[in-house]
mmCIF file of C-alpha atoms in Angstrom:
data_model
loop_
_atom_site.group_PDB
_atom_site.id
_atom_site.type_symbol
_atom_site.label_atom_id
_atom_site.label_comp_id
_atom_site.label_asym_id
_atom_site.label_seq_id
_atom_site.Cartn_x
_atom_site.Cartn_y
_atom_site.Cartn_z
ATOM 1 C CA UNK H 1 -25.218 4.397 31.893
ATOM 2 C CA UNK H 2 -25.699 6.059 28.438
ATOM 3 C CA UNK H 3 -26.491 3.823 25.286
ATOM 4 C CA UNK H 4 -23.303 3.359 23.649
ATOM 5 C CA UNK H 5 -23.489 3.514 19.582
ATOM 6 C CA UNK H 6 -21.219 2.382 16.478
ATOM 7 C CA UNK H 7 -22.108 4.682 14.042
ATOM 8 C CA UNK H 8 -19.812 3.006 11.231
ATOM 9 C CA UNK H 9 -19.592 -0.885 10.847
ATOM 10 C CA UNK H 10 -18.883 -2.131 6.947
ATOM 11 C CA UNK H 11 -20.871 -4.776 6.836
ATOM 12 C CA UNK H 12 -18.090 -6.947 5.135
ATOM 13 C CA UNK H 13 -14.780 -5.469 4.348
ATOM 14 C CA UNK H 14 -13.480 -4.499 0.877
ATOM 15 C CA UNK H 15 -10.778 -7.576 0.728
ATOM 16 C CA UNK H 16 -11.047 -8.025 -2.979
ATOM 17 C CA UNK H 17 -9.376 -4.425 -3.758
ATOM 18 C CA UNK H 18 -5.853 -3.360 -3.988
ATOM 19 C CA UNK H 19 -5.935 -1.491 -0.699
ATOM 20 C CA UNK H 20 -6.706 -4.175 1.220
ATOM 21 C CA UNK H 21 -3.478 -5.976 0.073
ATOM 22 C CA UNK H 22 -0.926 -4.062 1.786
ATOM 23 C CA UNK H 23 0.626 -4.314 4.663
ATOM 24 C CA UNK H 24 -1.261 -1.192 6.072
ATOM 25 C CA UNK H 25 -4.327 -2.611 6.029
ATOM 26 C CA UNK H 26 -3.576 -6.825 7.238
ATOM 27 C CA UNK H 27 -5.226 -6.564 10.445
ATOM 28 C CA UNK H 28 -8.306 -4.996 9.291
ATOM 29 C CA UNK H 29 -7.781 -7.821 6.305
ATOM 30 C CA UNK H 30 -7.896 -10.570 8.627
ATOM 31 C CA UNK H 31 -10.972 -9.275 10.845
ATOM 32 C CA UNK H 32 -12.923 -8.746 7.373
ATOM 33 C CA UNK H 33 -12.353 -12.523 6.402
ATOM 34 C CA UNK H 34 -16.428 -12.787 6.077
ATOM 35 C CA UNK H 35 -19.405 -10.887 6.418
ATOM 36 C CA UNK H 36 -21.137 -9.914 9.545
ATOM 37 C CA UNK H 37 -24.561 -11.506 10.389
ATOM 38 C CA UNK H 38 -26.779 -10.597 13.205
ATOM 39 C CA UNK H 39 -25.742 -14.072 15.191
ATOM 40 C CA UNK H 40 -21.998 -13.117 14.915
ATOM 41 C CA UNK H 41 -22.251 -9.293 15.069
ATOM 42 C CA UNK H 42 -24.249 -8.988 18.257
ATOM 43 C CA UNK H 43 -21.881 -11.092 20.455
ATOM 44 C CA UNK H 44 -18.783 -8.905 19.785
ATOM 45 C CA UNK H 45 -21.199 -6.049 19.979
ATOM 46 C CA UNK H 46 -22.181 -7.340 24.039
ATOM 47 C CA UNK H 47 -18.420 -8.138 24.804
ATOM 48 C CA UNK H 48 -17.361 -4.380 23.911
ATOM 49 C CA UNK H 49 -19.818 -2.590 25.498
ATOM 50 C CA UNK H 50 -21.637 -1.658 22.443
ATOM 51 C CA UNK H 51 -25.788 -1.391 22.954
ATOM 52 C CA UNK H 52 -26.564 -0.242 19.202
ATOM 53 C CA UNK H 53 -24.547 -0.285 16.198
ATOM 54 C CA UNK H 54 -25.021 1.052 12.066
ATOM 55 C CA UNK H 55 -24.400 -1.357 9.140
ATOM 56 C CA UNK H 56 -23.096 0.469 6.134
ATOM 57 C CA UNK H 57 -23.680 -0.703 2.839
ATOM 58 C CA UNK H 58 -20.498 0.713 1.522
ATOM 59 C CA UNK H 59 -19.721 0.448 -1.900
ATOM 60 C CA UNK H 60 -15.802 0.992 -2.734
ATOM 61 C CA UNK H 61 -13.487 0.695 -5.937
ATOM 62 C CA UNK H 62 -10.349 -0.531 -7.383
ATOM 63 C CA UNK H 63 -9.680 3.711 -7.331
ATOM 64 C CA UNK H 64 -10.950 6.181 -9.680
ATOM 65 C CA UNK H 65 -12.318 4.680 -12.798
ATOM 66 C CA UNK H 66 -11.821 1.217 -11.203
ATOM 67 C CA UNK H 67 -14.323 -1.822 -11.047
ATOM 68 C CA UNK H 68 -16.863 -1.335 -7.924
ATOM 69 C CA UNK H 69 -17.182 -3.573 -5.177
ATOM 70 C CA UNK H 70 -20.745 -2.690 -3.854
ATOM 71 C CA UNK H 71 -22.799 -4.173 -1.011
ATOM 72 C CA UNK H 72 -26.399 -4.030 -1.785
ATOM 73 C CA UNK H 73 -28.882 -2.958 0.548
ATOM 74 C CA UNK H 74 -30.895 -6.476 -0.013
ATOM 75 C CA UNK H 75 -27.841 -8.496 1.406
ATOM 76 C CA UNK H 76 -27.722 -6.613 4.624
ATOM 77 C CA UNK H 77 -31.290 -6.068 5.355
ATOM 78 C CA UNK H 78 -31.855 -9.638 6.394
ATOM 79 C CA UNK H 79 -29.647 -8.879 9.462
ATOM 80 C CA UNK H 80 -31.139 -5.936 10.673
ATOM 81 C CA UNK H 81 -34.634 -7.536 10.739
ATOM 82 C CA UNK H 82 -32.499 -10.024 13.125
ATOM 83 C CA UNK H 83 -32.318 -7.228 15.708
ATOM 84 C CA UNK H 84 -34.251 -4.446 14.735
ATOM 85 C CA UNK H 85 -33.904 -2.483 18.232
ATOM 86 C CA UNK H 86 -29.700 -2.922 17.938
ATOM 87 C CA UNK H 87 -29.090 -2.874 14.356
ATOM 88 C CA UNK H 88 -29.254 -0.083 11.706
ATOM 89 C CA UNK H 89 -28.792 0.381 8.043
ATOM 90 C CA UNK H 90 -27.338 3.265 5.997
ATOM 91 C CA UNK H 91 -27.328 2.157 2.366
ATOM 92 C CA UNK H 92 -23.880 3.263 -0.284
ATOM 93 C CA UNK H 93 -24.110 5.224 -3.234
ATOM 94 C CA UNK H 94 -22.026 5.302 -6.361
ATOM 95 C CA UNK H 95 -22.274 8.492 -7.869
ATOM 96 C CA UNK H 96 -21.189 7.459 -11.115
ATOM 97 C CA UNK H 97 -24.376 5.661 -11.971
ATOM 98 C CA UNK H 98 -27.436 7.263 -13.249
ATOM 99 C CA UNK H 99 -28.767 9.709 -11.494
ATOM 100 C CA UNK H 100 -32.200 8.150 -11.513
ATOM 101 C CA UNK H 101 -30.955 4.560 -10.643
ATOM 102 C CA UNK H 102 -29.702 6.241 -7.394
ATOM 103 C CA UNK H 103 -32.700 7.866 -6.269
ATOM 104 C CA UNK H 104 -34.758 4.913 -7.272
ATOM 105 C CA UNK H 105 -32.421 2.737 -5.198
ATOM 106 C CA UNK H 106 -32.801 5.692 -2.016
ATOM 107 C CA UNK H 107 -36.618 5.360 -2.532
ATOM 108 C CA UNK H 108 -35.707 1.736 -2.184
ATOM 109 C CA UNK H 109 -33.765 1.025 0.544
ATOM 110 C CA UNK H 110 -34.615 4.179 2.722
ATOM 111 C CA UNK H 111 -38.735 4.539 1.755
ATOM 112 C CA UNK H 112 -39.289 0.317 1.677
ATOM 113 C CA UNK H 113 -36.499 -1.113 3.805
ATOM 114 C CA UNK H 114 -36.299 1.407 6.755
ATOM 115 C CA UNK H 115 -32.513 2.216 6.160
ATOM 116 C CA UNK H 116 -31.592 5.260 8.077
ATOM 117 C CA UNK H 117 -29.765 7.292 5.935
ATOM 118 C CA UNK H 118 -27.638 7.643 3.655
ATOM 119 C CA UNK H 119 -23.710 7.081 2.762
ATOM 120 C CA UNK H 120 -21.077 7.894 -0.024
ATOM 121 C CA UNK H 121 -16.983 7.451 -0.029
ATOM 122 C CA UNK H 122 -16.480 10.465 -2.626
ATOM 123 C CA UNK H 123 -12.454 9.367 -3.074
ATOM 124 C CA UNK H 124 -13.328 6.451 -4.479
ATOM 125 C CA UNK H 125 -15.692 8.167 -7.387
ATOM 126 C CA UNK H 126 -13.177 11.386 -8.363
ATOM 127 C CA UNK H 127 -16.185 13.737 -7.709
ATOM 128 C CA UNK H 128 -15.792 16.869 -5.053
ATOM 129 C CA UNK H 129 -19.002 16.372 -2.724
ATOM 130 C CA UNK H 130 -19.831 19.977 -4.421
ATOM 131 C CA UNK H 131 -20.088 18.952 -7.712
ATOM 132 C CA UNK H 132 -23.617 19.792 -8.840
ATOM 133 C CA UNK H 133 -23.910 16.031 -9.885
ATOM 134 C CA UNK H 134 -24.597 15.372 -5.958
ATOM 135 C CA UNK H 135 -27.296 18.289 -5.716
ATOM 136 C CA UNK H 136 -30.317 15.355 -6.787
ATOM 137 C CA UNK H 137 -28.663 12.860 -4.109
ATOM 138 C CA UNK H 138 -29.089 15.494 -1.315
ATOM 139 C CA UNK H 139 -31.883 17.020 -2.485
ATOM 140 C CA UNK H 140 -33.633 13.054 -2.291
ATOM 141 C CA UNK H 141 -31.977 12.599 0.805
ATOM 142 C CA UNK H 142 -33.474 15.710 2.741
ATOM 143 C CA UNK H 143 -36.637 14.891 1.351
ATOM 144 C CA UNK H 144 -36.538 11.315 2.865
ATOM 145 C CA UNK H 145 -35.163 13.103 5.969
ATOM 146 C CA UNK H 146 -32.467 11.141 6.188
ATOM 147 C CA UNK H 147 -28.793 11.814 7.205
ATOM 148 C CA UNK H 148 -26.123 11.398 4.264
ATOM 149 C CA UNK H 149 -23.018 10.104 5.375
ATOM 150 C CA UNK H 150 -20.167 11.145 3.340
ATOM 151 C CA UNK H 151 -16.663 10.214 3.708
ATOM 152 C CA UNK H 152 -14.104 14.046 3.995
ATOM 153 C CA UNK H 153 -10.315 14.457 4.620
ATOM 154 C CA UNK H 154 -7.337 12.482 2.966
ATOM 155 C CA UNK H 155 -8.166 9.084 0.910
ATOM 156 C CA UNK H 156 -7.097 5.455 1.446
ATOM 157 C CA UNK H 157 -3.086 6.327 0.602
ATOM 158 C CA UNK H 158 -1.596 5.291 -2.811
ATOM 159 C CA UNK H 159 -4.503 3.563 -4.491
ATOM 160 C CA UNK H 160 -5.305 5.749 -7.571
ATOM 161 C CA UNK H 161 -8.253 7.663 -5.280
ATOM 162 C CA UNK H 162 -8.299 11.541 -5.228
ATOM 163 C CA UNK H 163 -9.356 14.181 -3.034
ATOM 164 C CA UNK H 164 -12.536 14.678 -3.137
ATOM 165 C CA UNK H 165 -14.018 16.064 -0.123
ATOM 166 C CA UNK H 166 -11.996 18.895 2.151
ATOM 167 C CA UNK H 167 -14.301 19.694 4.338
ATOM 168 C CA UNK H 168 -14.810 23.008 3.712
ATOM 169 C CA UNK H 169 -16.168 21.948 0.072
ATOM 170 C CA UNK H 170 -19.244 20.630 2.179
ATOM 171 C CA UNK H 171 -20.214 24.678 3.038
ATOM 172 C CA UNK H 172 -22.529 25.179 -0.368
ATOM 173 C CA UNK H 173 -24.402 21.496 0.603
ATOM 174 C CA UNK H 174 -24.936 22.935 4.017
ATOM 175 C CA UNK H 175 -26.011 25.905 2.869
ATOM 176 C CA UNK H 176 -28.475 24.542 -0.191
ATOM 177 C CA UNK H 177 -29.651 21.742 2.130
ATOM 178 C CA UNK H 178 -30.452 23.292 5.344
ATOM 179 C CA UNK H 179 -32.884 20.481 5.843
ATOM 180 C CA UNK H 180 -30.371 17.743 5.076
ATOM 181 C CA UNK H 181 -28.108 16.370 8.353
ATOM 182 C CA UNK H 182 -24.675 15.849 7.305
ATOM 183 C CA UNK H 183 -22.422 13.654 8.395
ATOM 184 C CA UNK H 184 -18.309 14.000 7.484
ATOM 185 C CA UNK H 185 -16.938 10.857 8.640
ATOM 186 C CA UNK H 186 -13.631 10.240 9.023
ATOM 187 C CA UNK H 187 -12.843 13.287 11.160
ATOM 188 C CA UNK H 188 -11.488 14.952 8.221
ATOM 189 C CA UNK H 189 -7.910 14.496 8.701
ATOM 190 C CA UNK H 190 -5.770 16.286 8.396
ATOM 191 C CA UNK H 191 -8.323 18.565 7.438
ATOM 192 C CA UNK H 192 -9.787 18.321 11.555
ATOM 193 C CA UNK H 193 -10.284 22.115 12.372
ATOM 194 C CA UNK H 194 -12.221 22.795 8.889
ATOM 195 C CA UNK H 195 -14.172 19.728 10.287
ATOM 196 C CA UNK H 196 -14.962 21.128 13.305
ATOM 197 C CA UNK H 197 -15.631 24.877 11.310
ATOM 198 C CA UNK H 198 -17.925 23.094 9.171
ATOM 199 C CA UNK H 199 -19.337 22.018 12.738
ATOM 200 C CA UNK H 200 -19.063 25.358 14.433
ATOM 201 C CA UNK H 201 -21.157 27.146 11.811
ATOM 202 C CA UNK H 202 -23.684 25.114 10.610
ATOM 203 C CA UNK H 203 -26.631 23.450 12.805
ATOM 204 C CA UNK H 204 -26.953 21.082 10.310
ATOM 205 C CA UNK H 205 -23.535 19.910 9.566
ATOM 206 C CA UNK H 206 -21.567 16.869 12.494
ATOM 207 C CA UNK H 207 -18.819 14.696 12.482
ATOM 208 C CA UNK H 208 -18.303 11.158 12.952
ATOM 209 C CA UNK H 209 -15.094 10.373 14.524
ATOM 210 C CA UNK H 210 -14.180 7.172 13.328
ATOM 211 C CA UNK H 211 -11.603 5.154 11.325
ATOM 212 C CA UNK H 212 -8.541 6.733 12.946
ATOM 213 C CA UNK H 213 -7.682 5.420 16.901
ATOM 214 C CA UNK H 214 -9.304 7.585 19.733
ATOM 215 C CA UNK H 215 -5.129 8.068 20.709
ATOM 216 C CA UNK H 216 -4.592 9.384 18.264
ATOM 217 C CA UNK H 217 -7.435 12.106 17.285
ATOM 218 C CA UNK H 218 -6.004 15.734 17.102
ATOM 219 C CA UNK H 219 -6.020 17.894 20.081
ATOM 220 C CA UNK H 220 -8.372 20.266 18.755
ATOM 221 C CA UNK H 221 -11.159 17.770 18.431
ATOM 222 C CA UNK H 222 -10.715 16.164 21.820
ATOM 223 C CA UNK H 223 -11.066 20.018 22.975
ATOM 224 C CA UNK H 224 -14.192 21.013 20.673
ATOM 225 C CA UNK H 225 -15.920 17.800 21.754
ATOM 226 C CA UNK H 226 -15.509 18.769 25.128
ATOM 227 C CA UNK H 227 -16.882 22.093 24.796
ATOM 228 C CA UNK H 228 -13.517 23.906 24.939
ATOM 229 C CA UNK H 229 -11.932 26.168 22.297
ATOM 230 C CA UNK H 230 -12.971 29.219 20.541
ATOM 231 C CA UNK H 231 -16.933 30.251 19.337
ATOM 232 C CA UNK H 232 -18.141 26.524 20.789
ATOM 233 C CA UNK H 233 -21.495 26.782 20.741
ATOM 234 C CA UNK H 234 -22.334 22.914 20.899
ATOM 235 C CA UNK H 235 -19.526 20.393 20.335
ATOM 236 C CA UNK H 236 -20.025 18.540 22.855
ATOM 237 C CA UNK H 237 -23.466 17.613 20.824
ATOM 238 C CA UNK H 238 -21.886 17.325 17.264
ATOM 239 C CA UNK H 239 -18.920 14.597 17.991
ATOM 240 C CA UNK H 240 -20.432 11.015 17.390
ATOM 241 C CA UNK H 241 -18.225 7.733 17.549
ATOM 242 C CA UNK H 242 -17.836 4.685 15.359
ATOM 243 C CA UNK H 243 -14.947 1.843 14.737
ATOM 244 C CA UNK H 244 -15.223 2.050 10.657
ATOM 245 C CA UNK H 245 -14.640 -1.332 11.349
ATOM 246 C CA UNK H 246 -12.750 -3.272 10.113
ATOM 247 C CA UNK H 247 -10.261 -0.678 9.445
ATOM 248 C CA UNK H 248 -10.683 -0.388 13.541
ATOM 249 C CA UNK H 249 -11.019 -3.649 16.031
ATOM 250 C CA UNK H 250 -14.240 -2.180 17.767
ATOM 251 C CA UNK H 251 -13.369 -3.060 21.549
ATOM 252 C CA UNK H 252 -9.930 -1.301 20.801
ATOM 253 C CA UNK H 253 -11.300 2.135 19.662
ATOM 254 C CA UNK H 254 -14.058 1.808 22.563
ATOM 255 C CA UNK H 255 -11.429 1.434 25.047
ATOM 256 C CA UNK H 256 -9.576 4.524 23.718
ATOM 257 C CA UNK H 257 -12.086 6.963 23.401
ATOM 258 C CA UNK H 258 -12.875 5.747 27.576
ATOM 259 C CA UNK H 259 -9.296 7.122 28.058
ATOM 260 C CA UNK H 260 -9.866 10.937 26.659
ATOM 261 C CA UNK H 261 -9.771 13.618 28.542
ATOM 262 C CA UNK H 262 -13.176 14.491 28.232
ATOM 263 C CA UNK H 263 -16.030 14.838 31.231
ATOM 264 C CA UNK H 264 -18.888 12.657 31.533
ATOM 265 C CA UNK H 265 -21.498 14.121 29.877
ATOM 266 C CA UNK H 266 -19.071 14.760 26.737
ATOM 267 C CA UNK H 267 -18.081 11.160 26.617
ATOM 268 C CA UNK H 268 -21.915 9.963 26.640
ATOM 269 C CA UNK H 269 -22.855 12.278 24.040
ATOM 270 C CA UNK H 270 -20.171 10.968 21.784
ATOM 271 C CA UNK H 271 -20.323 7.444 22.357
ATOM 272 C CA UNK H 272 -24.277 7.336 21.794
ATOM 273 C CA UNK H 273 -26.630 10.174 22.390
ATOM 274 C CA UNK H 274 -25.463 12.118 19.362
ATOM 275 C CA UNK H 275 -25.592 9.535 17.343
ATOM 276 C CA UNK H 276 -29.309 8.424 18.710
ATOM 277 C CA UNK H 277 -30.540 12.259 18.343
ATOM 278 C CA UNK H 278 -29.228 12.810 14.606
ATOM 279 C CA UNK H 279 -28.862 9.174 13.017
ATOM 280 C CA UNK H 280 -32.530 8.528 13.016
ATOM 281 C CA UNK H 281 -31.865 5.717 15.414
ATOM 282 C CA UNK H 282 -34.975 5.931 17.158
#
C-alpha cells in the first residue's frame, strides 16, 4: 500500500478570530480547542490511515488590516523533532512585514530548522500573489528550493478578507520562478479549472486539494486527477491531498477521497506520492 500524506494540518486553529465564531466554522472550533503535539497528533494520524503528515505554521488575521494571529516556527519545531520520519514543517509568512524580517525568518526556519517549504494565506494580507512585493519571498524560496504554499480561490466568507489570489494571477510567478514549486491550496474554488490550467501548463505549478470535502470537489478535478479531460499531460501527478484541518476532521476527508471515482494508481498519487515527490518530504 502507498504512503498516505496530509499535506495541510494547522498546527492549532485560529479560534481567537472572528471567523472562527460563527456558526460555519463550530465544528472545526471545537476540534481546534488546543494545539497539536507529536503525542496527540500521531495517534489520530494511525487511526485514519495517515503514514506522514505537514504542520503549517499558519499565520491568519482579524481580516485585512486586522491584528495577526501567527504561529511561530519555534513553537512547532519541538514536535517535529518528536517524529522526524512522520512529521513535517512548512513555516507562514505575513507579507506585510519587512521584507527583510521575512527572508531572515525563511533563512531561519527553512536553512536552520529543516522546515520544508514555505506557506502564505494572501486573503488575509489584501495583496494579489502578483504583486511585485512577493517577487523577494519567491525569489528566497526557489533559492532554498523549497515549495511555497499559497492559499488561491474565494476567502474565508464575510470577514473583511479580499481576493487575493485567482489562480490565474499565479501565471507571471510561474513564469519568473521556473525553479520555484508552487503549491495553490485550496483547490481554487470556484476558480477549479484555472487551477487545473495553471496545472496543465506549467511543470512547476500543483494543487493541493484540501479544505473543501472530497464529495464535494468539482467534477473537473476528480476527472483531471484521473488523467481524463482535455490536453492532460500529467494530472494524475499534480493532485496532492490534505484535511486543512481543522476546517476538515481528517478521517472524514480520508474516507471521502477513498470513495472517488478514480483508479488505483490516481488515488495513490494523490493521497501520498505527489506529495512525497514535490513537498520535499524525503
Amino acid at each position: 500500500m502507498a504512503t498516505v500524506v496530509d499535506s495541510s494540518i494547522n498546527y492549532r486553529g485560529h479560534t481567537k478570530l472572528p471567523f472562527y465564531q460563527s456558526e460555519l466554522r463550530r465544528p472545526a472550533r471545537e476540534r481546534a480547542s488546543r494545539p497539536w503535539t507529536a503525542e496527540t497528533l500521531l495517534p489520530v494520524l494511525d487511526d485514519a490511515g495517515v503514514d506522514k503528515a505537514v504542520l503549517l505554521s499558519s499565520i491568519a488575521a482579524a481580516g485585512v488590516g486586522g491584528e495577526p494571529d501567527a504561529i511561530h516556527a519555534d513553537e512547532v519545531y519541538p514536535e517535529l523533532l518528536k517524529a522526524p520520519d512522520r512529521l513535517y514543517g512548512y513555516v507562514g509568512l505575513n507579507p506585510t512585514l519587512p521584507i527583510r524580517e521575512n527572508l531572515r525568518y525563511l533563512d531561519y526556519a527553512i536553512g536552520e530548522l529543516g522546515f520544508r517549504g514555505a506557506h502564505v494565506y494572501p486573503h488575509w494580507w489584501g495583496i494579489r500573489i502578483d504583486d511585485r512585493s512577493y517577487w523577494p519571498l519567491y525569489a528566497k524560496c526557489e533559492e532554498l528550493q523549497a515549495p511555497i504554499m499559497l492559499q488561491v480561490g474565494s476567502p474565508t466568507p464575510r470577514n473583511r478578507a479580499t481576493i487575493a489570489a485567482r489562480p490565474s494571477w499565479l501565471d507571471p510567478v510561474a513564469f519568473d520562478f521556473p525553479e520555484l514549486t508552487i503549491l495553490g491550496v485550496h483547490i481554487g474554488t470556484p476558480w477549479a479549472d484555472e487551477m487545473i490550467m495553471m496545472c496543465r501548463n506549467y511543470e512547476n505549478v500543483y494543487m493541493i486539494a484540501d479544505a473543501h470535502h472530497p464529495s464535494t470537489w468539482e467534477p473537473q478535478l476528480v476527472q483531471y486527477l484521473n488523467g481524463g479531460g482535455r490536453q492532460n499531460l500529467d494530472g494524475i501527478q499534480k493532485i496532492i491531498w490534505g484535511s486543512d484541518w481543522p476546517i476538515q476532521d481528517i478521517k472524514t476527508s480520508l474516507n471521502e477521497a477513498k470513495e472517488l471515482p478514480i483508479s488505483p494508481e490516481a488515488y495513490d498519487n494523490l493521497m501520498g506520492l505527489n506529495a512525497l515527490r514535490v513537498m520535499n518530504l524525503g
